[in-house]
mmCIF file of C-alpha atoms in Angstrom:
data_model
loop_
_atom_site.group_PDB
_atom_site.id
_atom_site.type_symbol
_atom_site.label_atom_id
_atom_site.label_comp_id
_atom_site.label_asym_id
_atom_site.label_seq_id
_atom_site.Cartn_x
_atom_site.Cartn_y
_atom_site.Cartn_z
ATOM 1 C CA MET A 1 27.061 -5.452 2.843
ATOM 2 C CA SER A 2 29.756 -3.847 4.952
ATOM 3 C CA THR A 3 29.564 -0.134 5.624
ATOM 4 C CA SER A 4 32.393 0.269 8.106
ATOM 5 C CA SER A 5 35.326 -1.285 6.214
ATOM 6 C CA GLU A 6 34.387 -0.346 2.641
ATOM 7 C CA ASN A 7 36.598 2.020 0.695
ATOM 8 C CA LEU A 8 33.819 4.582 0.229
ATOM 9 C CA LEU A 9 36.023 7.046 -1.655
ATOM 10 C CA GLY A 10 37.131 4.362 -4.093
ATOM 11 C CA LEU A 11 33.589 3.114 -4.625
ATOM 12 C CA PHE A 12 32.397 6.621 -5.380
ATOM 13 C CA LEU A 13 35.244 7.357 -7.794
ATOM 14 C CA ARG A 14 34.660 4.074 -9.598
ATOM 15 C CA ALA A 15 30.898 4.646 -9.856
ATOM 16 C CA ARG A 16 31.284 8.152 -11.257
ATOM 17 C CA ARG A 17 34.019 7.008 -13.677
ATOM 18 C CA SER A 18 31.760 4.225 -14.941
ATOM 19 C CA SER A 19 28.873 6.642 -15.494
ATOM 20 C CA LEU A 20 30.767 8.911 -17.915
ATOM 21 C CA ASP A 21 30.296 8.806 -21.679
ATOM 22 C CA PRO A 22 33.752 8.652 -23.342
ATOM 23 C CA GLY A 23 32.469 10.451 -26.430
ATOM 24 C CA ALA A 24 31.037 13.314 -24.379
ATOM 25 C CA CYS A 25 34.447 13.623 -22.701
ATOM 26 C CA GLY A 26 36.163 14.073 -26.059
ATOM 27 C CA LEU A 27 37.702 10.604 -26.149
ATOM 28 C CA PRO A 28 37.873 8.597 -29.387
ATOM 29 C CA PRO A 29 35.599 5.565 -29.765
ATOM 30 C CA ALA A 30 37.210 2.313 -28.673
ATOM 31 C CA ARG A 31 36.219 -1.186 -27.667
ATOM 32 C CA ARG A 32 35.584 -1.220 -23.940
ATOM 33 C CA ARG A 33 34.935 -4.177 -21.694
ATOM 34 C CA THR A 34 33.200 -2.007 -19.112
ATOM 35 C CA PRO A 35 31.153 1.210 -19.376
ATOM 36 C CA GLY A 36 32.634 4.616 -18.720
ATOM 37 C CA LEU A 37 36.197 5.855 -18.699
ATOM 38 C CA ARG A 38 39.321 3.865 -17.971
ATOM 39 C CA ARG A 39 41.387 4.693 -14.902
ATOM 40 C CA GLU A 40 44.256 6.063 -16.970
ATOM 41 C CA GLU A 41 41.842 8.326 -18.852
ATOM 42 C CA VAL A 42 40.529 9.850 -15.618
ATOM 43 C CA ALA A 43 44.097 10.250 -14.370
ATOM 44 C CA ALA A 44 45.099 12.048 -17.571
ATOM 45 C CA ARG A 45 42.081 14.367 -17.358
ATOM 46 C CA ALA A 46 42.954 15.149 -13.724
ATOM 47 C CA ASN A 47 46.679 15.477 -14.473
ATOM 48 C CA ILE A 48 47.692 12.929 -11.840
ATOM 49 C CA SER A 49 49.646 9.676 -11.981
ATOM 50 C CA PRO A 50 47.602 6.694 -13.260
ATOM 51 C CA LYS A 51 49.256 4.563 -10.579
ATOM 52 C CA TRP A 52 48.233 6.957 -7.811
ATOM 53 C CA TYR A 53 44.676 7.240 -9.129
ATOM 54 C CA THR A 54 44.485 3.440 -9.139
ATOM 55 C CA PHE A 55 45.674 3.463 -5.530
ATOM 56 C CA LEU A 56 42.925 5.975 -4.667
ATOM 57 C CA GLU A 57 40.247 3.671 -6.052
ATOM 58 C CA GLN A 58 41.816 0.780 -4.148
ATOM 59 C CA GLY A 59 41.988 2.700 -0.879
ATOM 60 C CA ARG A 60 45.782 2.856 -0.867
ATOM 61 C CA GLY A 61 46.440 6.345 -2.167
ATOM 62 C CA GLY A 62 46.521 8.317 1.047
ATOM 63 C CA ALA A 63 44.614 11.559 1.543
ATOM 64 C CA PRO A 64 44.451 13.583 -1.691
ATOM 65 C CA SER A 65 45.049 17.335 -1.499
ATOM 66 C CA ILE A 66 42.340 19.912 -2.104
ATOM 67 C CA GLU A 67 43.957 20.723 -5.467
ATOM 68 C CA VAL A 68 43.799 17.065 -6.529
ATOM 69 C CA LEU A 69 40.186 16.790 -5.400
ATOM 70 C CA GLU A 70 39.296 19.847 -7.473
ATOM 71 C CA ARG A 71 40.960 18.320 -10.528
ATOM 72 C CA LEU A 72 39.186 15.008 -9.957
ATOM 73 C CA SER A 73 35.871 16.863 -9.665
ATOM 74 C CA SER A 74 36.449 18.412 -13.082
ATOM 75 C CA ALA A 75 37.755 15.194 -14.627
ATOM 76 C CA LEU A 76 34.702 13.247 -13.457
ATOM 77 C CA VAL A 77 32.267 16.054 -14.396
ATOM 78 C CA LEU A 78 30.779 16.077 -10.909
ATOM 79 C CA THR A 79 27.725 18.082 -9.940
ATOM 80 C CA GLU A 80 28.058 20.501 -7.034
ATOM 81 C CA ALA A 81 26.496 17.926 -4.677
ATOM 82 C CA GLU A 82 28.823 15.183 -5.974
ATOM 83 C CA ARG A 83 31.841 17.472 -5.563
ATOM 84 C CA GLU A 84 30.842 18.218 -1.968
ATOM 85 C CA HIS A 85 30.391 14.489 -1.356
ATOM 86 C CA LEU A 86 33.829 13.728 -2.819
ATOM 87 C CA PHE A 87 35.488 16.168 -0.433
ATOM 88 C CA ARG A 88 33.657 14.663 2.537
ATOM 89 C CA LEU A 89 34.684 11.127 1.610
ATOM 90 C CA ALA A 90 38.295 12.226 1.242
ATOM 91 C CA GLN A 91 38.185 14.007 4.613
ATOM 92 C CA PRO A 92 35.846 11.791 6.679
ATOM 93 C CA ARG A 93 34.545 12.725 10.083
ATOM 94 C CA SER A 94 33.338 10.514 12.887
ATOM 95 C CA LYS A 95 29.716 10.570 13.945
ATOM 96 C CA ALA A 96 29.275 12.565 17.121
ATOM 97 C CA ALA A 97 28.240 10.585 20.170
ATOM 98 C CA GLY A 98 24.635 10.666 21.251
ATOM 99 C CA HIS A 99 21.300 10.154 19.542
ATOM 100 C CA GLU A 100 18.323 12.449 19.439
ATOM 101 C CA THR A 101 15.012 11.280 20.891
ATOM 102 C CA ALA A 102 11.536 12.737 20.656
ATOM 103 C CA ASP A 103 11.774 13.825 24.285
ATOM 104 C CA ALA A 104 14.904 15.862 23.472
ATOM 105 C CA LEU A 105 13.397 17.846 20.599
ATOM 106 C CA PRO A 106 13.563 21.631 20.981
ATOM 107 C CA PRO A 107 10.162 22.831 22.263
ATOM 108 C CA ALA A 108 10.065 25.516 19.555
ATOM 109 C CA LEU A 109 10.347 22.804 16.913
ATOM 110 C CA VAL A 110 7.408 20.905 18.397
ATOM 111 C CA ARG A 111 5.350 24.107 18.471
ATOM 112 C CA LEU A 112 6.225 24.741 14.818
ATOM 113 C CA LEU A 113 4.942 21.293 13.846
ATOM 114 C CA ASP A 114 1.649 21.980 15.610
ATOM 115 C CA ALA A 115 1.363 25.437 14.014
ATOM 116 C CA LEU A 116 1.472 23.917 10.517
ATOM 117 C CA GLU A 117 -2.180 22.984 10.865
ATOM 118 C CA PHE A 118 -2.952 21.861 7.311
ATOM 119 C CA ILE A 119 0.630 21.287 6.148
ATOM 120 C CA PRO A 120 2.027 17.796 6.823
ATOM 121 C CA ALA A 121 5.449 17.918 8.458
ATOM 122 C CA PHE A 122 7.769 15.713 10.485
ATOM 123 C CA VAL A 123 11.202 15.696 12.110
ATOM 124 C CA LYS A 124 13.680 12.995 11.150
ATOM 125 C CA THR A 125 17.144 11.928 12.284
ATOM 126 C CA SER A 126 20.215 11.393 10.104
ATOM 127 C CA ALA A 127 19.246 7.693 10.004
ATOM 128 C CA TRP A 128 15.834 8.870 8.718
ATOM 129 C CA ASP A 129 13.955 7.739 11.824
ATOM 130 C CA ILE A 130 10.824 9.853 12.289
ATOM 131 C CA LEU A 131 10.813 11.391 15.766
ATOM 132 C CA ALA A 132 7.846 13.757 15.668
ATOM 133 C CA TRP A 133 5.028 14.669 13.283
ATOM 134 C CA ASN A 134 1.878 16.760 13.184
ATOM 135 C CA ARG A 135 -1.721 15.720 12.730
ATOM 136 C CA ALA A 136 -1.750 16.765 9.077
ATOM 137 C CA ALA A 137 1.045 14.247 8.443
ATOM 138 C CA THR A 138 -0.958 11.568 10.237
ATOM 139 C CA VAL A 139 -4.039 11.987 8.063
ATOM 140 C CA ALA A 140 -2.369 12.791 4.740
ATOM 141 C CA LEU A 141 0.868 10.770 4.770
ATOM 142 C CA THR A 142 1.099 7.950 7.328
ATOM 143 C CA ASP A 143 -0.283 7.336 10.809
ATOM 144 C CA TYR A 144 3.182 7.149 12.331
ATOM 145 C CA GLY A 145 1.730 6.839 15.817
ATOM 146 C CA ALA A 146 0.135 3.520 14.832
ATOM 147 C CA LEU A 147 3.525 2.109 13.842
ATOM 148 C CA SER A 148 6.006 0.517 16.204
ATOM 149 C CA PRO A 149 9.075 2.774 16.732
ATOM 150 C CA ASP A 150 11.327 0.506 14.648
ATOM 151 C CA ARG A 151 9.003 0.937 11.620
ATOM 152 C CA ARG A 152 8.988 4.745 11.842
ATOM 153 C CA ASN A 153 11.804 5.079 9.364
ATOM 154 C CA LEU A 154 11.414 6.683 5.947
ATOM 155 C CA LEU A 155 13.694 4.279 4.078
ATOM 156 C CA ARG A 156 12.265 1.226 5.793
ATOM 157 C CA LEU A 157 8.750 2.334 4.835
ATOM 158 C CA LEU A 158 9.857 3.164 1.306
ATOM 159 C CA PHE A 159 11.599 -0.144 0.591
ATOM 160 C CA ALA A 160 10.080 -2.676 2.974
ATOM 161 C CA ASP A 161 6.435 -1.625 3.286
ATOM 162 C CA LEU A 162 4.262 -2.572 0.322
ATOM 163 C CA ALA A 163 1.361 -0.378 1.450
ATOM 164 C CA THR A 164 3.550 2.744 1.480
ATOM 165 C CA ARG A 165 5.051 1.848 -1.872
ATOM 166 C CA ALA A 166 1.592 1.435 -3.417
ATOM 167 C CA THR A 167 0.569 4.999 -2.515
ATOM 168 C CA MET A 168 3.463 6.651 -4.333
ATOM 169 C CA VAL A 169 3.225 7.839 -7.909
ATOM 170 C CA ASP A 170 6.567 7.192 -9.679
ATOM 171 C CA TRP A 171 7.932 5.175 -6.750
ATOM 172 C CA GLU A 172 11.257 4.368 -8.416
ATOM 173 C CA HIS A 173 12.099 8.038 -8.992
ATOM 174 C CA HIS A 174 11.401 8.945 -5.372
ATOM 175 C CA ALA A 175 13.149 5.851 -4.030
ATOM 176 C CA ARG A 176 16.298 6.568 -6.032
ATOM 177 C CA PHE A 177 16.261 10.200 -4.934
ATOM 178 C CA ALA A 178 15.792 9.160 -1.288
ATOM 179 C CA VAL A 179 18.810 6.849 -1.418
ATOM 180 C CA ALA A 180 20.932 9.577 -3.011
ATOM 181 C CA ALA A 181 19.839 12.121 -0.388
ATOM 182 C CA PHE A 182 20.431 9.647 2.450
ATOM 183 C CA ARG A 183 23.986 9.011 1.236
ATOM 184 C CA PHE A 184 24.624 12.752 0.953
ATOM 185 C CA GLU A 185 23.296 13.484 4.453
ATOM 186 C CA THR A 186 25.118 10.643 6.211
ATOM 187 C CA ALA A 187 28.422 11.711 4.671
ATOM 188 C CA LYS A 188 27.753 15.277 5.803
ATOM 189 C CA ILE A 189 27.490 14.575 9.527
ATOM 190 C CA GLY A 190 29.178 11.182 9.770
ATOM 191 C CA LEU A 191 27.727 7.694 9.405
ATOM 192 C CA SER A 192 26.039 6.709 12.681
ATOM 193 C CA GLU A 193 25.794 3.117 13.873
ATOM 194 C CA ALA A 194 22.026 3.315 13.342
ATOM 195 C CA ALA A 195 22.538 4.379 9.729
ATOM 196 C CA LYS A 196 25.078 1.593 9.131
ATOM 197 C CA ALA A 197 22.658 -0.987 10.534
ATOM 198 C CA LEU A 198 19.833 0.357 8.357
ATOM 199 C CA ILE A 199 21.964 0.167 5.190
ATOM 200 C CA GLU A 200 22.963 -3.419 5.951
ATOM 201 C CA GLU A 201 19.370 -4.426 6.790
ATOM 202 C CA LEU A 202 17.809 -2.923 3.666
ATOM 203 C CA SER A 203 20.589 -4.290 1.459
ATOM 204 C CA ARG A 204 19.606 -7.765 2.695
ATOM 205 C CA VAL A 205 15.825 -7.464 2.425
ATOM 206 C CA SER A 206 15.416 -5.198 -0.602
ATOM 207 C CA PRO A 207 17.134 -5.898 -3.936
ATOM 208 C CA ASP A 208 15.906 -2.475 -5.092
ATOM 209 C CA PHE A 209 17.695 -0.722 -2.237
ATOM 210 C CA ALA A 210 20.853 -2.806 -2.706
ATOM 211 C CA ALA A 211 20.997 -1.901 -6.408
ATOM 212 C CA MET A 212 20.346 1.802 -5.816
ATOM 213 C CA TRP A 213 22.853 1.989 -2.968
ATOM 214 C CA SER A 214 25.557 0.389 -5.109
ATOM 215 C CA ASP A 215 25.049 3.113 -7.749
ATOM 216 C CA ASN A 216 26.687 5.636 -5.378
ATOM 217 C CA GLU A 217 24.446 8.501 -6.463
ATOM 218 C CA VAL A 218 24.248 11.591 -4.233
ATOM 219 C CA ALA A 219 21.848 14.539 -4.113
ATOM 220 C CA PRO A 220 20.822 17.096 -1.481
ATOM 221 C CA HIS A 221 17.373 16.510 -0.007
ATOM 222 C CA GLY A 222 16.407 20.065 -0.849
ATOM 223 C CA ALA A 223 12.959 20.506 -2.368
ATOM 224 C CA GLY A 224 10.726 18.876 -4.942
ATOM 225 C CA THR A 225 7.275 17.588 -5.815
ATOM 226 C CA LYS A 226 5.684 14.456 -4.410
ATOM 227 C CA ILE A 227 2.414 12.889 -5.564
ATOM 228 C CA ILE A 228 0.642 10.215 -3.548
ATOM 229 C CA THR A 229 -2.603 8.317 -3.952
ATOM 230 C CA HIS A 230 -4.525 8.639 -0.696
ATOM 231 C CA ALA A 231 -7.113 5.980 0.159
ATOM 232 C CA LYS A 232 -9.771 8.587 1.021
ATOM 233 C CA ALA A 233 -8.678 11.847 -0.600
ATOM 234 C CA GLY A 234 -7.470 10.491 -3.916
ATOM 235 C CA VAL A 235 -4.398 11.999 -5.579
ATOM 236 C CA LEU A 236 -2.594 14.585 -3.437
ATOM 237 C CA THR A 237 0.275 16.719 -4.709
ATOM 238 C CA PHE A 238 2.821 18.335 -2.384
ATOM 239 C CA GLN A 239 5.779 20.664 -2.720
ATOM 240 C CA TYR A 240 8.213 19.337 -0.129
ATOM 241 C CA SER A 241 11.150 21.128 1.471
ATOM 242 C CA SER A 242 13.814 19.949 3.905
ATOM 243 C CA PHE A 243 15.356 22.215 6.544
ATOM 244 C CA ALA A 244 18.311 21.802 8.892
ATOM 245 C CA VAL A 245 17.623 22.304 12.601
ATOM 246 C CA ASP A 246 20.049 24.843 14.052
ATOM 247 C CA GLY A 247 22.157 23.349 16.819
ATOM 248 C CA HIS A 248 20.961 19.812 16.061
ATOM 249 C CA PRO A 249 22.965 18.447 13.099
ATOM 250 C CA ASP A 250 21.331 15.036 13.519
ATOM 251 C CA LEU A 251 17.850 16.446 12.843
ATOM 252 C CA GLY A 252 15.969 17.629 9.785
ATOM 253 C CA LEU A 253 12.510 19.162 9.366
ATOM 254 C CA VAL A 254 10.577 18.033 6.281
ATOM 255 C CA VAL A 255 7.511 20.041 5.256
ATOM 256 C CA PHE A 256 4.933 19.000 2.631
ATOM 257 C CA THR A 257 3.082 22.078 1.414
ATOM 258 C CA PRO A 258 -0.122 21.272 -0.532
ATOM 259 C CA ALA A 259 0.507 22.213 -4.159
ATOM 260 C CA THR A 260 -2.947 23.712 -4.781
ATOM 261 C CA SER A 261 -5.892 25.071 -2.843
ATOM 262 C CA ASP A 262 -7.763 21.901 -3.815
ATOM 263 C CA ASP A 263 -5.076 19.786 -2.130
ATOM 264 C CA THR A 264 -5.379 21.958 0.982
ATOM 265 C CA ASP A 265 -9.162 21.593 1.009
ATOM 266 C CA ARG A 266 -8.922 17.814 0.822
ATOM 267 C CA ILE A 267 -6.447 17.730 3.705
ATOM 268 C CA LYS A 268 -8.810 19.897 5.743
ATOM 269 C CA ALA A 269 -11.622 17.456 4.960
ATOM 270 C CA LEU A 270 -9.472 14.554 6.129
ATOM 271 C CA MET A 271 -8.770 16.316 9.420
ATOM 272 C CA VAL A 272 -12.430 16.922 10.231
ATOM 273 C CA GLY A 273 -13.588 13.573 8.859
#
């Protein structure tokens, strides 16, 4: 799978067009060879030329104006995250040079990880490589220190590590969300060479990843609930949150707060065990 020469804007437009229900969009029922709306129907809803919309999907339409992007957002019934993603694809930016390493992490960020004594947390890059983590993450999530550096990647663990997959309740939901969040984040700061290589690798080795990536879904990482089955502690439930690191657009802090006092107690027991 190519990630450097693909028409990402066209792929996204086509995926969102195909996901729409014609009836819900007020269109009469008709025989359709493919799901979703036709190109001319999207063009009519966005009040643009069908020929030019076709060119946009084919990567030949030039850069659409902000007004056109707003009309396309409405025509395709995009969510706020999808609208933001559309604008970024239409106005791409190059990935800044350089790559963060664990040695280059802000000292205050490292101290924050250590201060979250019973709350698992880690720092990841835009390619979802894990650079630093606290002891609570080691005992409750994964012993990242026992992994080789090339395996310390959230997507690689999620799609290419059977042991990690087995611990996750509702794996498919979390995997699909992770792919959508990864797409959203890489478009936000620019697709790095490391991220391109990861997409191509996982598309080769994981049919699940390849299928989810081709769906072109996007979502902010934000916050949510994650349930895992721990080998020693049993079922653990977390409320996770993702935070940007000021001055370091390539980094993100992910914190897993135990959902209940019982979850906290079991993490404490793991740390003294």
